[in-house]
Amino acid sequence: MSINSKNFKSLSILENILIIGNGGRENSLAWAIQKNELVKKIYLIPGNAGSERINKCERIKININNQTDLVEKLNFLKIDLIVIGPEIPLANGLADLLRKKGFKVFGPGKDGAKLESSKSWAKEFMKDANIPTSNFWKVNSLKEAKKIIQSSTIPLVVKADGLASGKGVFIPDSKDECLRAAESIFNGKFGNSGNVIVLEEKIEGPEVSVFALCDGQKFILLPTAQDHKRLKEKDKGPNTGGMGAYSPAPLLTDDYLDKITKEIIEPTINELNKKNIDYKGVIYFGLMLTKSGAKVIEYNCRFGDPECQTIMPLMDKSFVFLLEKCAMGKLTGSEKIDTPDKLSGCVIATSKGYPNKYKTGFPISIGKIDATDCQIFDSGTCFSKNGELLTDGGRVLSIVCQDKDFDRVFDKAYKNLKEIDFDGIYFRNDIGHQVRKNFSTEN
Ligand code: AMP
Ligand code: GLY
């Protein structure tokens, strides 16, 4: 599978690319971008220990919060296209600043990033556009929350309004737990991100991730993906940033995706336009496929992690052209991403204790890896003073493989994982269980 590269080419110079971010997501973006021969150099700010293993990549130390210094250095490096990976700089308006300085940027401005940075804003946005989502209450005080929780006849989910690194959502089993969650958020568990909470009707169904590359007016969809959010096998344990993923998600048939496009994706883009938001970047639709149809659980203003690592190996060298077109407002909307003849899967190796407290600084050993259609993207790694590869985060490595079917994909990923070790390494053995024919729940 590949993007149909014959259909389009670069609109401008694309020699020097900058990617902002330090995770597996950013490394996988760099890996897909370097495939294009027009790209001479990819800089990552700050990247991680795995970044420079990727062809054409160089890490640079610049404080992105020092705007004058940042702009001066990017001018010096003659950066042709900037891709902003994480939500925090987007929510802080970094894309706006860089655009004002004349750079081509893939990533929404502060206004568009609100889709992710304020859950209540996103819910009201969906209500305005009649986009299917669960019922909700925006709540400004604990007193108000108590009243709603106590009188509710349906199970509720509690969310901090602002950014909380994926930890601001509680799925309580009882009213008591629900109250405690609201209390902890109003008591400052997530700082200012918890000044407002959103109470939501709890809905049920499998979750899928859909990504639309958007140029402000037009969009195209990337292959779909399914993430595994829970820490433990059989989808138990606390929510994490994501323990693994596979792409495409067979649950989303062409017909289903068409319906989602009409009911959710197009109305989202139209509503952004109506609100005068010029969204140039990726919109991540976190969807729940309920019995009464697909509903939006959340929007993110960035690529998902680990969905991005999973999808990027399915892109060919024209991927960077898509990013460029989005940044320039020049998408036609008819760029074709061909149906894949390969499938992709990713397993994340984490530090013991993640998503709660964990220790870092453990040496990582990587043995004999089957590198055919297999990538290891570092998520949280650094080098010791002696150049040894060390763990440096909760999610440490993303092991990604492609093959003709998901059994082969995950056989290869797990075979490679046997060659990887660090103190306290943990990963789920059942990633892709929904799509592995040779996987038994007795495993
Ligand atoms: P979010 O950060 O909003 O994506 O929420 C994290 C996770 O919490 C989602 O992936 C769902 O598994 C779960 N979740 C969020 N909202 C709801 C809801 N209204 N009903 C049921 N589960 C939810
Ligand atoms: N994998 C879920 C996320 O990136 O938020």
CSV table of C-alpha atoms and ligand atoms in Angstrom, one decimal:
chain,number,residue,atom,x,y,z
A,1,MET,CA,0.0,0.0,0.0
A,2,SER,CA,1.2,3.5,-0.6
A,3,ILE,CA,0.0,6.9,-1.2
A,4,ASN,CA,-0.3,7.2,-5.0
A,5,SER,CA,2.8,9.3,-5.5
A,6,LYS,CA,2.3,9.6,-9.2
A,7,ASN,CA,-0.7,11.9,-8.6
A,8,PHE,CA,1.1,14.8,-7.0
A,9,LYS,CA,4.4,16.3,-6.3
A,10,SER,CA,6.0,19.0,-4.2
A,11,LEU,CA,4.7,22.6,-4.4
A,12,SER,CA,7.8,24.2,-3.0
A,13,ILE,CA,11.3,23.5,-1.7
A,14,LEU,CA,11.2,20.7,0.9
A,15,GLU,CA,14.9,20.3,1.8
A,16,ASN,CA,14.9,21.1,5.5
A,17,ILE,CA,12.1,19.8,7.7
A,18,LEU,CA,11.7,20.4,11.4
A,19,ILE,CA,9.7,18.2,13.7
A,20,ILE,CA,8.9,19.3,17.2
A,21,GLY,CA,8.4,16.7,19.9
A,22,ASN,CA,10.3,13.9,21.6
A,23,GLY,CA,8.2,10.7,21.3
A,24,GLY,CA,7.8,7.6,19.2
A,25,ARG,CA,5.2,9.6,17.2
A,26,GLU,CA,7.7,12.2,16.1
A,27,ASN,CA,10.3,9.5,15.2
A,28,SER,CA,7.8,7.7,13.1
A,29,LEU,CA,6.9,10.9,11.3
A,30,ALA,CA,10.6,11.6,10.6
A,31,TRP,CA,11.0,8.0,9.3
A,32,ALA,CA,8.1,8.5,6.8
A,33,ILE,CA,9.3,11.9,5.8
A,34,GLN,CA,12.9,10.9,5.1
A,35,LYS,CA,11.7,8.5,2.4
A,36,ASN,CA,11.3,11.4,0.0
A,37,GLU,CA,14.5,12.2,-2.0
A,38,LEU,CA,13.7,15.9,-2.0
A,39,VAL,CA,14.1,16.0,1.8
A,40,LYS,CA,17.8,16.5,2.6
A,41,LYS,CA,17.7,17.0,6.4
A,42,ILE,CA,15.2,16.5,9.2
A,43,TYR,CA,15.8,18.4,12.5
A,44,LEU,CA,14.0,17.3,15.6
A,45,ILE,CA,13.5,19.5,18.7
A,46,PRO,CA,14.3,17.8,21.0
A,47,GLY,CA,13.8,14.3,19.7
A,48,ASN,CA,15.2,11.4,21.7
A,49,ALA,CA,18.0,8.8,21.7
A,50,GLY,CA,16.4,7.0,18.7
A,51,SER,CA,16.0,10.0,16.5
A,52,GLU,CA,19.5,10.0,15.0
A,53,ARG,CA,19.2,6.3,14.0
A,54,ILE,CA,16.8,7.6,11.4
A,55,ASN,CA,18.2,8.5,8.1
A,56,LYS,CA,18.8,12.3,7.6
A,57,CYS,CA,17.8,13.1,11.2
A,58,GLU,CA,19.6,15.5,13.5
A,59,ARG,CA,18.5,16.6,17.0
A,60,ILE,CA,18.9,20.2,17.9
A,61,LYS,CA,18.8,21.9,21.3
A,62,ILE,CA,16.5,24.9,21.1
A,63,ASN,CA,14.1,26.1,23.8
A,64,ILE,CA,10.9,26.4,21.9
A,65,ASN,CA,9.6,28.9,24.5
A,66,ASN,CA,12.4,31.3,23.7
A,67,GLN,CA,10.6,32.7,20.6
A,68,THR,CA,13.3,35.1,19.3
A,69,ASP,CA,16.0,32.4,19.6
A,70,LEU,CA,13.8,29.8,18.0
A,71,VAL,CA,12.8,32.0,15.0
A,72,GLU,CA,16.4,33.1,14.4
A,73,LYS,CA,17.7,29.5,14.4
A,74,LEU,CA,15.0,28.2,12.2
A,75,ASN,CA,15.8,31.0,9.7
A,76,PHE,CA,19.4,30.1,9.9
A,77,LEU,CA,18.6,26.5,9.2
A,78,LYS,CA,16.4,27.5,6.2
A,79,ILE,CA,13.5,25.4,7.5
A,80,ASP,CA,11.0,24.7,4.7
A,81,LEU,CA,8.3,22.9,6.6
A,82,ILE,CA,7.5,22.5,10.3
A,83,VAL,CA,5.5,19.7,11.8
A,84,ILE,CA,4.4,20.1,15.4
A,85,GLY,CA,3.8,16.8,17.1
A,86,PRO,CA,2.5,17.3,20.7
A,87,GLU,CA,-0.6,19.1,21.9
A,88,ILE,CA,1.0,21.4,24.5
A,89,PRO,CA,2.9,23.6,22.0
A,90,LEU,CA,-0.1,23.6,19.7
A,91,ALA,CA,-2.4,24.7,22.6
A,92,ASN,CA,0.1,27.4,23.5
A,93,GLY,CA,-0.1,28.9,20.0
A,94,LEU,CA,3.3,27.9,18.6
A,95,ALA,CA,1.9,27.2,15.1
A,96,ASP,CA,0.4,30.8,15.1
A,97,LEU,CA,3.7,32.3,16.0
A,98,LEU,CA,5.7,30.4,13.4
A,99,ARG,CA,3.2,31.1,10.7
A,100,LYS,CA,3.3,34.8,11.5
A,101,LYS,CA,7.0,34.6,11.0
A,102,GLY,CA,6.5,33.1,7.5
A,103,PHE,CA,7.1,29.4,8.1
A,104,LYS,CA,4.9,26.7,6.6
A,105,VAL,CA,3.5,24.8,9.5
A,106,PHE,CA,1.6,21.6,9.8
A,107,GLY,CA,-0.4,21.9,13.0
A,108,PRO,CA,-3.4,23.9,14.1
A,109,GLY,CA,-3.3,27.3,15.8
A,110,LYS,CA,-4.3,27.9,19.3
A,111,ASP,CA,-8.0,28.3,18.3
A,112,GLY,CA,-8.1,24.9,16.5
A,113,ALA,CA,-6.1,23.2,19.2
A,114,LYS,CA,-9.1,23.9,21.5
A,115,LEU,CA,-10.7,20.8,20.1
A,116,GLU,CA,-8.3,19.0,22.5
A,117,SER,CA,-7.3,21.6,25.0
A,118,SER,CA,-10.8,22.2,26.3
A,119,LYS,CA,-13.2,19.2,26.6
A,120,SER,CA,-16.2,21.5,27.3
A,121,TRP,CA,-15.4,23.6,24.3
A,122,ALA,CA,-15.2,20.5,22.1
A,123,LYS,CA,-18.5,19.2,23.5
A,124,GLU,CA,-20.2,22.5,22.8
A,125,PHE,CA,-18.7,22.6,19.4
A,126,MET,CA,-20.2,19.1,18.7
A,127,LYS,CA,-23.5,20.2,20.0
A,128,ASP,CA,-23.5,23.3,17.7
A,129,ALA,CA,-22.7,21.1,14.7
A,130,ASN,CA,-25.1,18.3,15.6
A,131,ILE,CA,-22.2,15.8,15.7
A,132,PRO,CA,-23.1,12.5,17.6
A,133,THR,CA,-21.5,12.4,21.0
A,134,SER,CA,-22.6,11.5,24.5
A,135,ASN,CA,-24.7,13.9,26.6
A,136,PHE,CA,-22.7,16.2,28.9
A,137,TRP,CA,-22.7,18.8,31.6
A,138,LYS,CA,-20.1,21.5,31.9
A,139,VAL,CA,-19.6,22.0,35.6
A,140,ASN,CA,-17.9,24.9,37.4
A,141,SER,CA,-18.0,23.9,41.0
A,142,LEU,CA,-18.0,20.8,43.2
A,143,LYS,CA,-21.4,21.8,44.6
A,144,GLU,CA,-22.9,21.8,41.1
A,145,ALA,CA,-21.1,18.4,40.3
A,146,LYS,CA,-22.6,16.8,43.5
A,147,LYS,CA,-26.1,17.9,42.5
A,148,ILE,CA,-25.8,16.4,39.0
A,149,ILE,CA,-24.1,13.2,40.2
A,150,GLN,CA,-26.6,12.6,43.0
A,151,SER,CA,-29.6,13.1,40.8
A,152,SER,CA,-28.3,11.2,37.8
A,153,THR,CA,-30.0,8.0,36.7
A,154,ILE,CA,-27.3,7.0,34.2
A,155,PRO,CA,-23.6,6.1,34.8
A,156,LEU,CA,-21.3,9.1,34.3
A,157,VAL,CA,-17.7,9.7,33.3
A,158,VAL,CA,-15.7,12.5,34.9
A,159,LYS,CA,-13.2,14.6,32.9
A,160,ALA,CA,-10.9,17.5,33.7
A,161,ASP,CA,-11.6,20.1,31.1
A,162,GLY,CA,-8.0,20.9,30.2
A,163,LEU,CA,-4.9,19.0,29.1
A,164,ALA,CA,-3.9,16.3,31.5
A,165,SER,CA,-1.5,14.0,29.5
A,166,GLY,CA,-4.4,11.5,28.9
A,167,LYS,CA,-4.9,11.1,32.7
A,168,GLY,CA,-7.8,13.4,33.2
A,169,VAL,CA,-10.6,10.9,32.5
A,170,PHE,CA,-12.3,8.8,35.2
A,171,ILE,CA,-14.7,6.0,34.5
A,172,PRO,CA,-16.2,5.4,38.0
A,173,ASP,CA,-18.1,2.3,39.0
A,174,SER,CA,-20.4,4.0,41.5
A,175,LYS,CA,-21.7,7.4,42.5
A,176,ASP,CA,-19.3,7.5,45.4
A,177,GLU,CA,-16.3,7.0,43.1
A,178,CYS,CA,-17.8,9.6,40.7
A,179,LEU,CA,-18.0,12.1,43.5
A,180,ARG,CA,-14.4,11.4,44.6
A,181,ALA,CA,-13.2,11.9,41.1
A,182,ALA,CA,-14.9,15.2,40.8
A,183,GLU,CA,-13.6,16.2,44.2
A,184,SER,CA,-10.0,15.3,43.3
A,185,ILE,CA,-10.1,17.3,40.1
A,186,PHE,CA,-11.6,20.4,41.8
A,187,ASN,CA,-9.0,20.0,44.6
A,188,GLY,CA,-6.2,20.6,42.0
A,189,LYS,CA,-5.2,17.1,40.9
A,190,PHE,CA,-4.6,18.5,37.4
A,191,GLY,CA,-3.9,22.2,38.4
A,192,ASN,CA,-5.7,24.7,36.2
A,193,SER,CA,-6.8,22.0,33.8
A,194,GLY,CA,-9.3,21.0,36.4
A,195,ASN,CA,-10.9,24.4,37.1
A,196,VAL,CA,-13.9,23.1,35.1
A,197,ILE,CA,-15.0,19.5,34.7
A,198,VAL,CA,-17.1,17.8,32.2
A,199,LEU,CA,-19.6,15.1,33.3
A,200,GLU,CA,-20.5,12.8,30.5
A,201,GLU,CA,-23.0,10.1,29.9
A,202,LYS,CA,-21.1,6.8,29.8
A,203,ILE,CA,-21.4,5.0,26.5
A,204,GLU,CA,-20.2,1.6,25.3
A,205,GLY,CA,-18.6,0.0,22.3
A,206,PRO,CA,-15.3,-0.6,20.6
A,207,GLU,CA,-13.1,2.4,20.0
A,208,VAL,CA,-11.4,3.4,16.8
A,209,SER,CA,-9.1,6.2,15.8
A,210,VAL,CA,-9.6,8.2,12.5
A,211,PHE,CA,-7.2,10.8,11.3
A,212,ALA,CA,-8.0,13.5,8.8
A,213,LEU,CA,-5.2,15.6,7.3
A,214,CYS,CA,-6.8,19.0,6.9
A,215,ASP,CA,-5.7,22.2,5.0
A,216,GLY,CA,-8.3,24.5,6.4
A,217,GLN,CA,-11.0,23.6,3.9
A,218,LYS,CA,-10.4,20.1,2.5
A,219,PHE,CA,-9.3,16.9,4.1
A,220,ILE,CA,-8.1,13.4,3.3
A,221,LEU,CA,-8.2,10.4,5.6
A,222,LEU,CA,-5.3,8.2,6.7
A,223,PRO,CA,-5.7,4.5,7.2
A,224,THR,CA,-7.8,3.9,10.3
A,225,ALA,CA,-6.4,2.4,13.5
A,226,GLN,CA,-7.4,0.8,16.8
A,227,ASP,CA,-5.5,1.6,19.9
A,228,HIS,CA,-5.3,-0.4,23.2
A,229,LYS,CA,-5.7,2.2,25.9
A,230,ARG,CA,-5.8,-0.1,29.0
A,231,LEU,CA,-2.6,-1.1,30.7
A,232,LYS,CA,-3.4,-4.8,31.2
A,233,GLU,CA,-4.4,-7.7,29.0
A,234,LYS,CA,-8.1,-8.3,28.3
A,235,ASP,CA,-8.4,-4.5,28.3
A,236,LYS,CA,-8.2,-4.3,32.1
A,237,GLY,CA,-6.4,-1.9,34.4
A,238,PRO,CA,-6.0,1.9,34.2
A,239,ASN,CA,-6.1,4.0,31.0
A,240,THR,CA,-2.7,4.7,29.5
A,241,GLY,CA,-1.5,6.8,26.5
A,242,GLY,CA,-1.8,3.6,24.5
A,243,MET,CA,-0.1,0.2,24.8
A,244,GLY,CA,-0.3,-0.8,21.2
A,245,ALA,CA,-2.3,-0.4,18.0
A,246,TYR,CA,-3.1,-1.9,14.6
A,247,SER,CA,-4.0,-0.4,11.3
A,248,PRO,CA,-6.3,-0.5,9.5
A,249,ALA,CA,-9.2,-1.2,11.8
A,250,PRO,CA,-11.4,-3.9,10.1
A,251,LEU,CA,-14.4,-2.7,12.1
A,252,LEU,CA,-14.5,0.4,10.0
A,253,THR,CA,-15.8,-1.0,6.6
A,254,ASP,CA,-15.9,1.4,3.7
A,255,ASP,CA,-19.6,2.0,4.2
A,256,TYR,CA,-19.2,2.7,7.9
A,257,LEU,CA,-16.4,5.1,7.2
A,258,ASP,CA,-18.5,6.9,4.6
A,259,LYS,CA,-21.2,7.3,7.1
A,260,ILE,CA,-18.7,8.6,9.7
A,261,THR,CA,-17.4,11.0,7.1
A,262,LYS,CA,-20.8,12.4,6.4
A,263,GLU,CA,-22.0,12.5,10.0
A,264,ILE,CA,-18.8,13.5,11.9
A,265,ILE,CA,-15.8,14.4,9.8
A,266,GLU,CA,-17.4,16.8,7.3
A,267,PRO,CA,-19.6,18.5,9.9
A,268,THR,CA,-16.4,19.0,12.0
A,269,ILE,CA,-14.6,20.8,9.2
A,270,ASN,CA,-17.7,22.8,8.3
A,271,GLU,CA,-18.1,23.9,11.9
A,272,LEU,CA,-14.4,24.9,12.1
A,273,ASN,CA,-15.0,27.1,9.1
A,274,LYS,CA,-18.2,28.5,10.5
A,275,LYS,CA,-16.2,29.5,13.6
A,276,ASN,CA,-13.5,31.1,11.3
A,277,ILE,CA,-10.9,28.5,12.4
A,278,ASP,CA,-8.3,27.9,9.7
A,279,TYR,CA,-7.3,24.3,10.8
A,280,LYS,CA,-4.1,23.2,9.1
A,281,GLY,CA,-3.0,19.9,10.6
A,282,VAL,CA,-4.4,16.6,11.6
A,283,ILE,CA,-7.7,16.1,13.4
A,284,TYR,CA,-7.8,12.9,15.4
A,285,PHE,CA,-11.3,11.6,15.9
A,286,GLY,CA,-11.5,9.2,18.9
A,287,LEU,CA,-14.7,7.3,18.1
A,288,MET,CA,-16.8,4.8,20.0
A,289,LEU,CA,-18.9,2.5,17.8
A,290,THR,CA,-22.0,2.2,19.9
A,291,LYS,CA,-25.2,0.3,19.1
A,292,SER,CA,-26.8,3.5,17.9
A,293,GLY,CA,-23.8,4.4,15.7
A,294,ALA,CA,-20.4,6.1,15.9
A,295,LYS,CA,-20.0,8.8,18.5
A,296,VAL,CA,-17.1,11.1,19.2
A,297,ILE,CA,-15.4,10.4,22.5
A,298,GLU,CA,-12.7,13.0,22.0
A,299,TYR,CA,-10.9,15.1,19.4
A,300,ASN,CA,-7.2,15.5,19.5
A,301,CYS,CA,-5.3,18.2,17.5
A,302,ARG,CA,-2.3,15.9,16.8
A,303,PHE,CA,-1.5,12.4,15.6
A,304,GLY,CA,-2.2,9.6,18.1
A,305,ASP,CA,0.6,7.8,19.8
A,306,PRO,CA,1.0,4.8,19.1
A,307,GLU,CA,-1.4,5.0,16.2
A,308,CYS,CA,1.1,7.3,14.3
A,309,GLN,CA,3.9,4.8,14.7
A,310,THR,CA,1.6,2.1,13.3
A,311,ILE,CA,0.3,4.1,10.3
A,312,MET,CA,3.5,5.8,9.2
A,313,PRO,CA,5.1,2.6,7.8
A,314,LEU,CA,2.1,2.3,5.4
A,315,MET,CA,3.0,5.7,3.9
A,316,ASP,CA,5.2,6.1,0.9
A,317,LYS,CA,7.5,8.9,-0.1
A,318,SER,CA,4.7,11.3,-1.0
A,319,PHE,CA,3.6,11.5,2.6
A,320,VAL,CA,5.6,14.7,3.1
A,321,PHE,CA,3.7,16.3,0.1
A,322,LEU,CA,0.5,15.8,2.0
A,323,LEU,CA,1.8,17.6,5.0
A,324,GLU,CA,3.1,20.4,2.8
A,325,LYS,CA,-0.2,20.7,1.0
A,326,CYS,CA,-2.1,21.0,4.3
A,327,ALA,CA,0.4,23.6,5.6
A,328,MET,CA,-0.1,25.6,2.4
A,329,GLY,CA,-3.9,25.3,2.2
A,330,LYS,CA,-3.5,23.4,-1.1
A,331,LEU,CA,-5.1,20.0,-0.6
A,332,THR,CA,-7.4,19.0,-3.4
A,333,GLY,CA,-9.2,16.5,-1.2
A,334,SER,CA,-8.8,13.9,-4.0
A,335,GLU,CA,-5.3,12.8,-3.2
A,336,LYS,CA,-5.5,9.0,-3.1
A,337,ILE,CA,-4.2,6.8,-0.4
A,338,ASP,CA,-4.4,3.4,-2.0
A,339,THR,CA,-5.8,0.4,-0.1
A,340,PRO,CA,-3.0,-1.2,1.8
A,341,ASP,CA,-1.7,-4.6,0.7
A,342,LYS,CA,0.1,-4.7,4.0
A,343,LEU,CA,-1.2,-4.3,7.5
A,344,SER,CA,0.6,-2.8,10.5
A,345,GLY,CA,0.8,-3.4,14.2
A,346,CYS,CA,2.6,-1.9,17.1
A,347,VAL,CA,3.4,-3.1,20.6
A,348,ILE,CA,4.7,-0.6,23.2
A,349,ALA,CA,7.3,-1.7,25.8
A,350,THR,CA,6.9,0.4,29.0
A,351,SER,CA,8.7,1.0,32.2
A,352,LYS,CA,7.4,-0.9,35.3
A,353,GLY,CA,4.9,1.2,37.1
A,354,TYR,CA,3.6,3.2,34.1
A,355,PRO,CA,1.2,5.0,33.9
A,356,ASN,CA,1.8,5.8,37.5
A,357,LYS,CA,5.2,6.3,39.1
A,358,TYR,CA,8.1,4.6,37.4
A,359,LYS,CA,11.9,4.7,37.4
A,360,THR,CA,14.1,5.6,34.4
A,361,GLY,CA,17.8,5.2,33.6
A,362,PHE,CA,17.9,1.5,33.0
A,363,PRO,CA,20.1,0.2,30.2
A,364,ILE,CA,18.3,-1.2,27.1
A,365,SER,CA,19.6,-4.2,25.3
A,366,ILE,CA,18.5,-4.9,21.8
A,367,GLY,CA,19.5,-8.3,20.4
A,368,LYS,CA,19.0,-9.8,16.9
A,369,ILE,CA,16.0,-8.1,15.4
A,370,ASP,CA,14.2,-9.3,12.3
A,371,ALA,CA,14.3,-5.9,10.5
A,372,THR,CA,12.2,-6.9,7.4
A,373,ASP,CA,9.2,-4.7,7.5
A,374,CYS,CA,9.8,-3.9,11.2
A,375,GLN,CA,10.8,-0.7,12.9
A,376,ILE,CA,11.7,0.2,16.4
A,377,PHE,CA,10.8,3.7,17.2
A,378,ASP,CA,12.1,5.0,20.5
A,379,SER,CA,9.4,6.6,22.6
A,380,GLY,CA,11.2,7.5,25.8
A,381,THR,CA,15.0,6.9,25.6
A,382,CYS,CA,18.2,8.8,26.3
A,383,PHE,CA,21.9,8.2,26.2
A,384,SER,CA,24.1,7.8,29.3
A,385,LYS,CA,27.3,9.8,29.4
A,386,ASN,CA,29.0,6.8,27.8
A,387,GLY,CA,26.6,6.6,25.0
A,388,GLU,CA,24.6,3.7,26.4
A,389,LEU,CA,20.9,3.5,25.5
A,390,LEU,CA,18.7,4.1,28.6
A,391,THR,CA,15.1,4.1,29.5
A,392,ASP,CA,13.8,7.7,29.9
A,393,GLY,CA,10.0,7.6,30.0
A,394,GLY,CA,6.9,5.5,30.8
A,395,ARG,CA,6.5,4.3,27.3
A,396,VAL,CA,10.0,3.3,26.2
A,397,LEU,CA,10.0,1.6,22.7
A,398,SER,CA,7.4,1.2,20.0
A,399,ILE,CA,7.9,-2.1,18.1
A,400,VAL,CA,6.1,-1.9,14.8
A,401,CYS,CA,5.8,-4.6,12.1
A,402,GLN,CA,4.0,-5.0,8.8
A,403,ASP,CA,2.9,-8.1,6.9
A,404,LYS,CA,0.1,-9.6,4.9
A,405,ASP,CA,-2.1,-10.5,7.9
A,406,PHE,CA,-2.3,-9.5,11.5
A,407,ASP,CA,-1.1,-13.0,12.7
A,408,ARG,CA,2.2,-12.5,10.9
A,409,VAL,CA,2.4,-8.8,12.0
A,410,PHE,CA,2.2,-9.6,15.7
A,411,ASP,CA,4.2,-12.9,15.5
A,412,LYS,CA,7.0,-10.8,14.2
A,413,ALA,CA,6.5,-8.0,16.7
A,414,TYR,CA,6.5,-10.4,19.7
A,415,LYS,CA,9.5,-12.4,18.3
A,416,ASN,CA,11.4,-9.1,18.2
A,417,LEU,CA,10.3,-8.2,21.6
A,418,LYS,CA,12.0,-11.3,22.9
A,419,GLU,CA,15.3,-9.7,21.8
A,420,ILE,CA,14.7,-6.5,23.8
A,421,ASP,CA,15.3,-6.2,27.5
A,422,PHE,CA,15.5,-3.6,30.2
A,423,ASP,CA,14.9,-3.7,34.0
A,424,GLY,CA,11.1,-3.8,34.6
A,425,ILE,CA,10.1,-4.1,30.9
A,426,TYR,CA,6.4,-4.6,30.5
A,427,PHE,CA,4.2,-5.0,27.5
A,428,ARG,CA,0.8,-6.5,26.8
A,429,ASN,CA,0.9,-9.9,25.0
A,430,ASP,CA,-2.6,-9.5,23.5
A,431,ILE,CA,-2.2,-6.4,21.3
A,432,GLY,CA,-4.3,-7.0,18.2
A,433,HIS,CA,-6.3,-9.8,19.9
A,434,GLN,CA,-9.4,-8.7,18.0
A,435,VAL,CA,-7.7,-9.3,14.6
A,436,ARG,CA,-5.3,-12.2,15.3
A,437,LYS,CA,-6.8,-15.5,14.1
A,438,ASN,CA,-4.2,-17.5,15.9
A,439,PHE,CA,-4.8,-15.7,19.2
A,440,SER,CA,-6.8,-17.5,21.8
A,441,THR,CA,-8.1,-15.6,24.9
A,442,GLU,CA,-6.7,-18.6,26.9
A,443,ASN,CA,-3.2,-17.4,25.9
B,1,AMP,P1,-10.5,10.7,26.4
B,1,AMP,O1,-9.2,11.2,27.0
B,1,AMP,O2,-11.6,11.7,26.4
B,1,AMP,O3,-10.3,10.0,25.1
B,1,AMP,O4,-10.9,9.5,27.3
B,1,AMP,C1,-10.1,8.4,27.6
B,1,AMP,C2,-10.8,7.1,27.5
B,1,AMP,O5,-11.9,7.1,28.5
B,1,AMP,C3,-11.5,6.8,26.2
B,1,AMP,O6,-10.6,6.3,25.3
B,1,AMP,C4,-12.6,5.9,26.6
B,1,AMP,O7,-12.1,4.6,26.7
B,1,AMP,C5,-13.0,6.4,27.9
B,1,AMP,N1,-14.1,7.3,27.8
B,1,AMP,C6,-14.1,8.7,27.6
B,1,AMP,N2,-15.3,9.2,27.5
B,1,AMP,C7,-16.2,8.2,27.7
B,1,AMP,C8,-17.6,8.1,27.7
B,1,AMP,N3,-18.4,9.1,27.6
B,1,AMP,N4,-18.1,6.8,27.9
B,1,AMP,C9,-17.4,5.8,28.1
B,1,AMP,N5,-16.0,5.8,28.1
B,1,AMP,C10,-15.4,7.0,27.9
B,2,GLY,N1,-3.3,6.8,21.6
B,2,GLY,C1,-4.1,7.8,22.1
B,2,GLY,C2,-3.6,9.2,22.1
B,2,GLY,O1,-2.6,9.5,21.4
B,2,GLY,O2,-4.2,10.1,22.7
